[in-house]
mmCIF file of C-alpha atoms in Angstrom:
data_model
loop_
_atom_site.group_PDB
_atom_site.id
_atom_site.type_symbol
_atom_site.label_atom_id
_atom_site.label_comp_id
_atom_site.label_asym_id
_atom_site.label_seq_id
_atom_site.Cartn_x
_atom_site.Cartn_y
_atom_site.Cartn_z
ATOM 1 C CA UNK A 1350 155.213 -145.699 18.922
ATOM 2 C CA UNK A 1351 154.707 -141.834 19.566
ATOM 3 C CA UNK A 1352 156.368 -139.001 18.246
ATOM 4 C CA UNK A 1353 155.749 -135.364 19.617
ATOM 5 C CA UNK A 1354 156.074 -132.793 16.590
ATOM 6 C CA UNK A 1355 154.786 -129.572 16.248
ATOM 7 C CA UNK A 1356 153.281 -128.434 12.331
ATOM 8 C CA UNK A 1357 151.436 -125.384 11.317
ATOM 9 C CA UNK A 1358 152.518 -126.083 7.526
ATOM 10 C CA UNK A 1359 149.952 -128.908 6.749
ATOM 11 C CA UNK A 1360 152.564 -129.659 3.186
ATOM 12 C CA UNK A 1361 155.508 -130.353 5.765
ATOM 13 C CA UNK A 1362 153.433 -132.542 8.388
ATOM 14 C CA UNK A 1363 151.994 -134.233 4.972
ATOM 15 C CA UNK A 1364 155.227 -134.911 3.677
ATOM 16 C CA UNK A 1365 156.843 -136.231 6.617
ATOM 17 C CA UNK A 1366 153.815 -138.798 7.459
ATOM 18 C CA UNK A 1367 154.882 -140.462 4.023
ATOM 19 C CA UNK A 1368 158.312 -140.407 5.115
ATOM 20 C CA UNK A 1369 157.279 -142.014 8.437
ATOM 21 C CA UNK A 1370 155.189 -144.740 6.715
ATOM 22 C CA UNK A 1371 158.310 -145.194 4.305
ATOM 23 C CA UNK A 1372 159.930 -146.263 6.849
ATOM 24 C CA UNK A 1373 157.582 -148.622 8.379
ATOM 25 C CA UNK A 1374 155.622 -146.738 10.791
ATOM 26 C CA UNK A 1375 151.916 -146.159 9.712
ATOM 27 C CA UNK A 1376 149.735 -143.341 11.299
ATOM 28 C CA UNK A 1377 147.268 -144.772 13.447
ATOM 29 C CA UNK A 1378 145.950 -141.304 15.026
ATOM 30 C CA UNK A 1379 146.968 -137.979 16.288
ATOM 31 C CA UNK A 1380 145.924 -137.281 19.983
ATOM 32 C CA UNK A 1381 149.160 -136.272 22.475
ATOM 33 C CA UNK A 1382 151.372 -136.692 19.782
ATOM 34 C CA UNK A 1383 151.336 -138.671 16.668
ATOM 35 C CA UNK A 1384 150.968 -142.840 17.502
ATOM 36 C CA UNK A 1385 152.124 -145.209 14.637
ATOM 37 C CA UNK A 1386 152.310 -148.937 14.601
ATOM 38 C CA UNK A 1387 155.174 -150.561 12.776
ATOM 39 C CA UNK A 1388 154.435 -152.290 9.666
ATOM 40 C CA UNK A 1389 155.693 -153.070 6.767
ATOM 41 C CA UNK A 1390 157.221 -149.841 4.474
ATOM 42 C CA UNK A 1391 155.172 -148.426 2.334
ATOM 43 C CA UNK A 1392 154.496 -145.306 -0.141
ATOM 44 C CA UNK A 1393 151.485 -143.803 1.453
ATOM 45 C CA UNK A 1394 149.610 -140.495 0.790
ATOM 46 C CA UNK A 1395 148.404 -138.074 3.592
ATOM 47 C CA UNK A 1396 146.004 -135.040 3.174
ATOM 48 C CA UNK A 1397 144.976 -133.094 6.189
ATOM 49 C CA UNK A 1398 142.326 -130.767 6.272
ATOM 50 C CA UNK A 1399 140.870 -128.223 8.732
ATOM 51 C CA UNK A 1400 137.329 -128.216 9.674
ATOM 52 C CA UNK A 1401 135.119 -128.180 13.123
ATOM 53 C CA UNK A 1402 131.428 -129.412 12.591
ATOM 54 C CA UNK A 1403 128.347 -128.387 15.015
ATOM 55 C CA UNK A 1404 126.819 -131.966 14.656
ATOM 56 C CA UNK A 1405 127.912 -135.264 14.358
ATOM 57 C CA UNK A 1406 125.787 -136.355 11.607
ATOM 58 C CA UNK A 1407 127.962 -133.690 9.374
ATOM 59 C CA UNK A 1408 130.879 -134.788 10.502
ATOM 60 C CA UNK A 1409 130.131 -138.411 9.428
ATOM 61 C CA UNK A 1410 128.774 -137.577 6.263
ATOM 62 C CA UNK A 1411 132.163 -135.356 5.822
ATOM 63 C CA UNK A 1412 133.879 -138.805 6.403
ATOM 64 C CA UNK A 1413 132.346 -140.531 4.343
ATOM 65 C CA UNK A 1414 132.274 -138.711 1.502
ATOM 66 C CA UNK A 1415 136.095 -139.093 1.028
ATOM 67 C CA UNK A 1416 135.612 -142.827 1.812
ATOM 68 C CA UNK A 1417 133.683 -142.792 -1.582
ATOM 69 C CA UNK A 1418 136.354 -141.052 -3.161
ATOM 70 C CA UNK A 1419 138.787 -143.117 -1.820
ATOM 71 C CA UNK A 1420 140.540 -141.369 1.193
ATOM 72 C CA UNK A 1421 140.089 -143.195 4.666
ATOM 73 C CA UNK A 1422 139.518 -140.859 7.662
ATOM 74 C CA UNK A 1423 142.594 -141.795 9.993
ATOM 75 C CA UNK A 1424 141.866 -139.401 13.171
ATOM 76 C CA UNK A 1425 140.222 -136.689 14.035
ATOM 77 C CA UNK A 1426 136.976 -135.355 15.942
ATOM 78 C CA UNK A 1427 134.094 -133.173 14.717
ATOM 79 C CA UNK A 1428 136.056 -130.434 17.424
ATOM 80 C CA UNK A 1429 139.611 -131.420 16.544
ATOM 81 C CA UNK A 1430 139.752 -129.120 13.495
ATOM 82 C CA UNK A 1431 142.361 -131.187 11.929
ATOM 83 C CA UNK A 1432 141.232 -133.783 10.136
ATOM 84 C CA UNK A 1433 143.763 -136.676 8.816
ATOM 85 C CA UNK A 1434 143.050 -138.628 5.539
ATOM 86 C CA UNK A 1435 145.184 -141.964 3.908
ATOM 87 C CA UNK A 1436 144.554 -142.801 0.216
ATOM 88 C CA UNK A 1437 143.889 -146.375 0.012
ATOM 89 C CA UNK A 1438 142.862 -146.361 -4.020
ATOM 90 C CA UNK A 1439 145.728 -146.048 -6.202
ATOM 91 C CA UNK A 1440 142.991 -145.224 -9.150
ATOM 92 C CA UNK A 1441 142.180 -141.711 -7.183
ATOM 93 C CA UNK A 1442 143.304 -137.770 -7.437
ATOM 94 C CA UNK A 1443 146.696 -138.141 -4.894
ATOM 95 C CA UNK A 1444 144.843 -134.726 -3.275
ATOM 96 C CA UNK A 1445 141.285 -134.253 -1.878
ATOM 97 C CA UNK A 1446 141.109 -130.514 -3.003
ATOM 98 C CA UNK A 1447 139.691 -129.535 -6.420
ATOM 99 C CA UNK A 1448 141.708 -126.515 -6.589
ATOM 100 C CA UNK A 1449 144.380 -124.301 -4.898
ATOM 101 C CA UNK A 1450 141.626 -122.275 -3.465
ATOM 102 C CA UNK A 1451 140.215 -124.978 -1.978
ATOM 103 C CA UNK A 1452 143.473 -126.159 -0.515
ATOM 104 C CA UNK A 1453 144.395 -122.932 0.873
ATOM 105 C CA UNK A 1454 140.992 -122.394 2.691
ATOM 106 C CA UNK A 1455 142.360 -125.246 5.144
ATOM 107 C CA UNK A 1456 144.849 -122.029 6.616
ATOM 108 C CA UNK A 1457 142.078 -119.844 6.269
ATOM 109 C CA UNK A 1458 139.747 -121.650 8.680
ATOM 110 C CA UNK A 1459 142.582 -122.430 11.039
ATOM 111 C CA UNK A 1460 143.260 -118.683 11.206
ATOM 112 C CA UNK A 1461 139.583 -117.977 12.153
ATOM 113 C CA UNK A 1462 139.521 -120.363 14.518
ATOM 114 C CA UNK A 1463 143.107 -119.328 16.424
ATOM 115 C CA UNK A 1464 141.885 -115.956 16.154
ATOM 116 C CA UNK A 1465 138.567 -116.720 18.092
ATOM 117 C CA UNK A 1466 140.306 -118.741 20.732
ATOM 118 C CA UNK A 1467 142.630 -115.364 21.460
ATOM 119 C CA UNK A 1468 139.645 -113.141 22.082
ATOM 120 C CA UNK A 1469 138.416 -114.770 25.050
ATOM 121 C CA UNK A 1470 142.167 -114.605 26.827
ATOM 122 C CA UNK A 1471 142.523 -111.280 25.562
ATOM 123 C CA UNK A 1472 139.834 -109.705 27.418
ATOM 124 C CA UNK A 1473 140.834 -112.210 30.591
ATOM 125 C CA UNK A 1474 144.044 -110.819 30.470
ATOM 126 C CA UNK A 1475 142.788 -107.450 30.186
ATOM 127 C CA UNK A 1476 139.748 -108.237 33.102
ATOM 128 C CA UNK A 1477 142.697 -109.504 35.249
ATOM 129 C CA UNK A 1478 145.265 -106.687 34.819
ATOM 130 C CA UNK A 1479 144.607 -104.875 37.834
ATOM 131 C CA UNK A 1480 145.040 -107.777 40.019
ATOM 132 C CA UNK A 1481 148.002 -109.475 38.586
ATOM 133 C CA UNK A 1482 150.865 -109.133 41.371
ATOM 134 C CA UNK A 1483 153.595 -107.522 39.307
ATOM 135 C CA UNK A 1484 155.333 -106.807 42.373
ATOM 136 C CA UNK A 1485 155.673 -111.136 42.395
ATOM 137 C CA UNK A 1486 158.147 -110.366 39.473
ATOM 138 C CA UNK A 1487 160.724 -107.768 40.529
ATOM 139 C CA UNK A 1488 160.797 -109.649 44.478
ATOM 140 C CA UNK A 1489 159.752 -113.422 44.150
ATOM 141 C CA UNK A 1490 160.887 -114.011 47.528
ATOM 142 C CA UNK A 1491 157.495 -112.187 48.646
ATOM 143 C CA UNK A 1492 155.665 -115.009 47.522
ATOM 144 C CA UNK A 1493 156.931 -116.835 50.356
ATOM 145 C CA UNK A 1494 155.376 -116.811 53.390
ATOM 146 C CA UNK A 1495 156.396 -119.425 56.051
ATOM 147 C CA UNK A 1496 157.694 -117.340 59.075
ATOM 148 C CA UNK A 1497 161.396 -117.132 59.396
ATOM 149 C CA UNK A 1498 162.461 -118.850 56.211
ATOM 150 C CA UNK A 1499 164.782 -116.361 55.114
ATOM 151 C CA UNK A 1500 166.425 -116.783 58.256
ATOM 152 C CA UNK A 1501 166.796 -120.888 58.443
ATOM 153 C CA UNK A 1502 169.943 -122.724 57.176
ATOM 154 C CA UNK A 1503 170.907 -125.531 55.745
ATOM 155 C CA UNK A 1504 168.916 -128.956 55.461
ATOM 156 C CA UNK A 1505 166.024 -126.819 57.564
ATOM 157 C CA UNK A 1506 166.404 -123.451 54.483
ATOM 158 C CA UNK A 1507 166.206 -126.108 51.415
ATOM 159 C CA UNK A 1508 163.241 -128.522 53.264
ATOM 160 C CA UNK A 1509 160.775 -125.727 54.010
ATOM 161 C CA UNK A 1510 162.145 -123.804 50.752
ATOM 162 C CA UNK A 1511 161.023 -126.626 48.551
ATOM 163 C CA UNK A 1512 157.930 -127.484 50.262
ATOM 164 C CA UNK A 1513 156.549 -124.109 49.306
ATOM 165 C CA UNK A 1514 157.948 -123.027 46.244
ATOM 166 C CA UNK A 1515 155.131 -124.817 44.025
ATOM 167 C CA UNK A 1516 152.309 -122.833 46.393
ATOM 168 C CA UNK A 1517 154.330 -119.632 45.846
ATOM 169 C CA UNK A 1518 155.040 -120.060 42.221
ATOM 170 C CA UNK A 1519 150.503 -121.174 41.928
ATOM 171 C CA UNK A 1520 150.539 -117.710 44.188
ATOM 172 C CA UNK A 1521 152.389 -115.183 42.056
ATOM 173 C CA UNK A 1522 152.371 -116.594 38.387
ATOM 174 C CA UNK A 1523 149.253 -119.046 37.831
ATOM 175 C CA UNK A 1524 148.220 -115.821 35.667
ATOM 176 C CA UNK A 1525 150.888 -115.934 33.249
ATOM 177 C CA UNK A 1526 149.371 -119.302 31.502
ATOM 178 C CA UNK A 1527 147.158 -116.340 30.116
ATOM 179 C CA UNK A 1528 149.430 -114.426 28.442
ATOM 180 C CA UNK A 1529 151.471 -117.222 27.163
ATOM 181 C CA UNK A 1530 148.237 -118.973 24.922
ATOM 182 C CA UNK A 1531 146.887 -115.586 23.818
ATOM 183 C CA UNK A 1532 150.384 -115.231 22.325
ATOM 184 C CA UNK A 1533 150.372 -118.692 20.783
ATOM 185 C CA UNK A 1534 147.120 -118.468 19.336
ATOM 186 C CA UNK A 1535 147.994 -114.826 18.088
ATOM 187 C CA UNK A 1536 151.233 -116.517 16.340
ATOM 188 C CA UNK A 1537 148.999 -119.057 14.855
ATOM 189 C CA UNK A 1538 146.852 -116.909 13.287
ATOM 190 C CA UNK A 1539 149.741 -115.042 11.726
ATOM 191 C CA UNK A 1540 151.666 -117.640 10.639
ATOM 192 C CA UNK A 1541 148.258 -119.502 9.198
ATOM 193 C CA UNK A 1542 147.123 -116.104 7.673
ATOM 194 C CA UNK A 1543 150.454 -115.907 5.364
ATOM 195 C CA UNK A 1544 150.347 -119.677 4.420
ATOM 196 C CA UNK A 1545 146.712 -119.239 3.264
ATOM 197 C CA UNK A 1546 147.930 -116.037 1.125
ATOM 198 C CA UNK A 1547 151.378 -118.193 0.129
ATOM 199 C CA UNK A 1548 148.608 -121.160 -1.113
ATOM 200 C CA UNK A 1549 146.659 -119.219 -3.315
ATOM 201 C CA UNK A 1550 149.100 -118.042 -5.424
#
């Protein structure tokens, strides 16, 4: 089964994995959603981290070193950033941080890293400003361009409209993808920023 849910609150997605697995449906990994198999219900304990790793043999060694303290590593890449953990000793910590400080660094390197992903489409957006067709906007209908179409009826309007309204919409607006991630990444920042100042206290 897959579920399609959106956390930046790593306490809320943590809590509602156990409720998931409560009700039968164990986290099997998190790529285009979350993917569960059914099984039988069960009290289980999630902990997610956030942390990117330059080489693999890190990463591993990251992995592993919860395996020894009895977390299993459930998904996540040395890229992914977040990084999904299952208890599986009941003779264990129920958390893998030491301290709040350690918890709350989690929001801290998510911030970074949403942060450093804006840059890029900031200056994009800024690099492209001059040729971004704003005109597109205020007259869509300019964006057409198949001779006569404004004057065709009927069956003849709605074929030919239809046929080039995905060339006109990739001709005016295949910009505004730009925009619309700097702004999410922005709002991730933020809203990882005041979590990671909520967590230390």
């Amino acid at each position: 089964m897959r579920k399609f849910k959106f956390f930046i609150d790593y306490n809320k997605e943590e809590k509602w994995l156990r409720e998931m697995a409560q009700k039968g449906y164990q986290l099997n990994k998190v790529s285009f959603g979350y993917q569960f198999r059914e099984s039988e219900p069960s009290d289980e304990i999630f902990r997610i981290d956030y942390r990117t790793f330059k080489k693999n043999v890190d990463f591993v060694d990251y992995c592993l070193m919860f395996e020894d303290s009895g977390w299993k590593h459930i998904s996540g890449t040395k890229y992914s950033g977040a990084q999904y953990f299952q208890r599986i000793r009941e003779d264990v910590s129920d958390d893998i941080f030491s301290d709040l400080s350690s918890k709350a660094g989690r929001y801290k390197r998510l911030s970074e890293a949403s942060f450093a992903i804006a840059i890029p489409y900031l200056v994009l957006m800024i690099a492209l400003w001059d040729s971004i067709n704003l005109e597109a906007i205020l007259n869509p209908s300019s964006l057409y361009l198949t001779p006569g179409l404004w004057d065709k009826v009927g069956f003849d309007f709605w074929k030919a409209f239809l046929f080039e309204t995905p060339f006109a919409i990739m001709r005016g607006f295949s910009w505004i993808f730009i925009p619309i991630i700097l702004i999410l990444q922005l709002y991730f920042h933020y809203k990882a920023q005041k979590l990671y100042k909520q967590s230390k206290s």
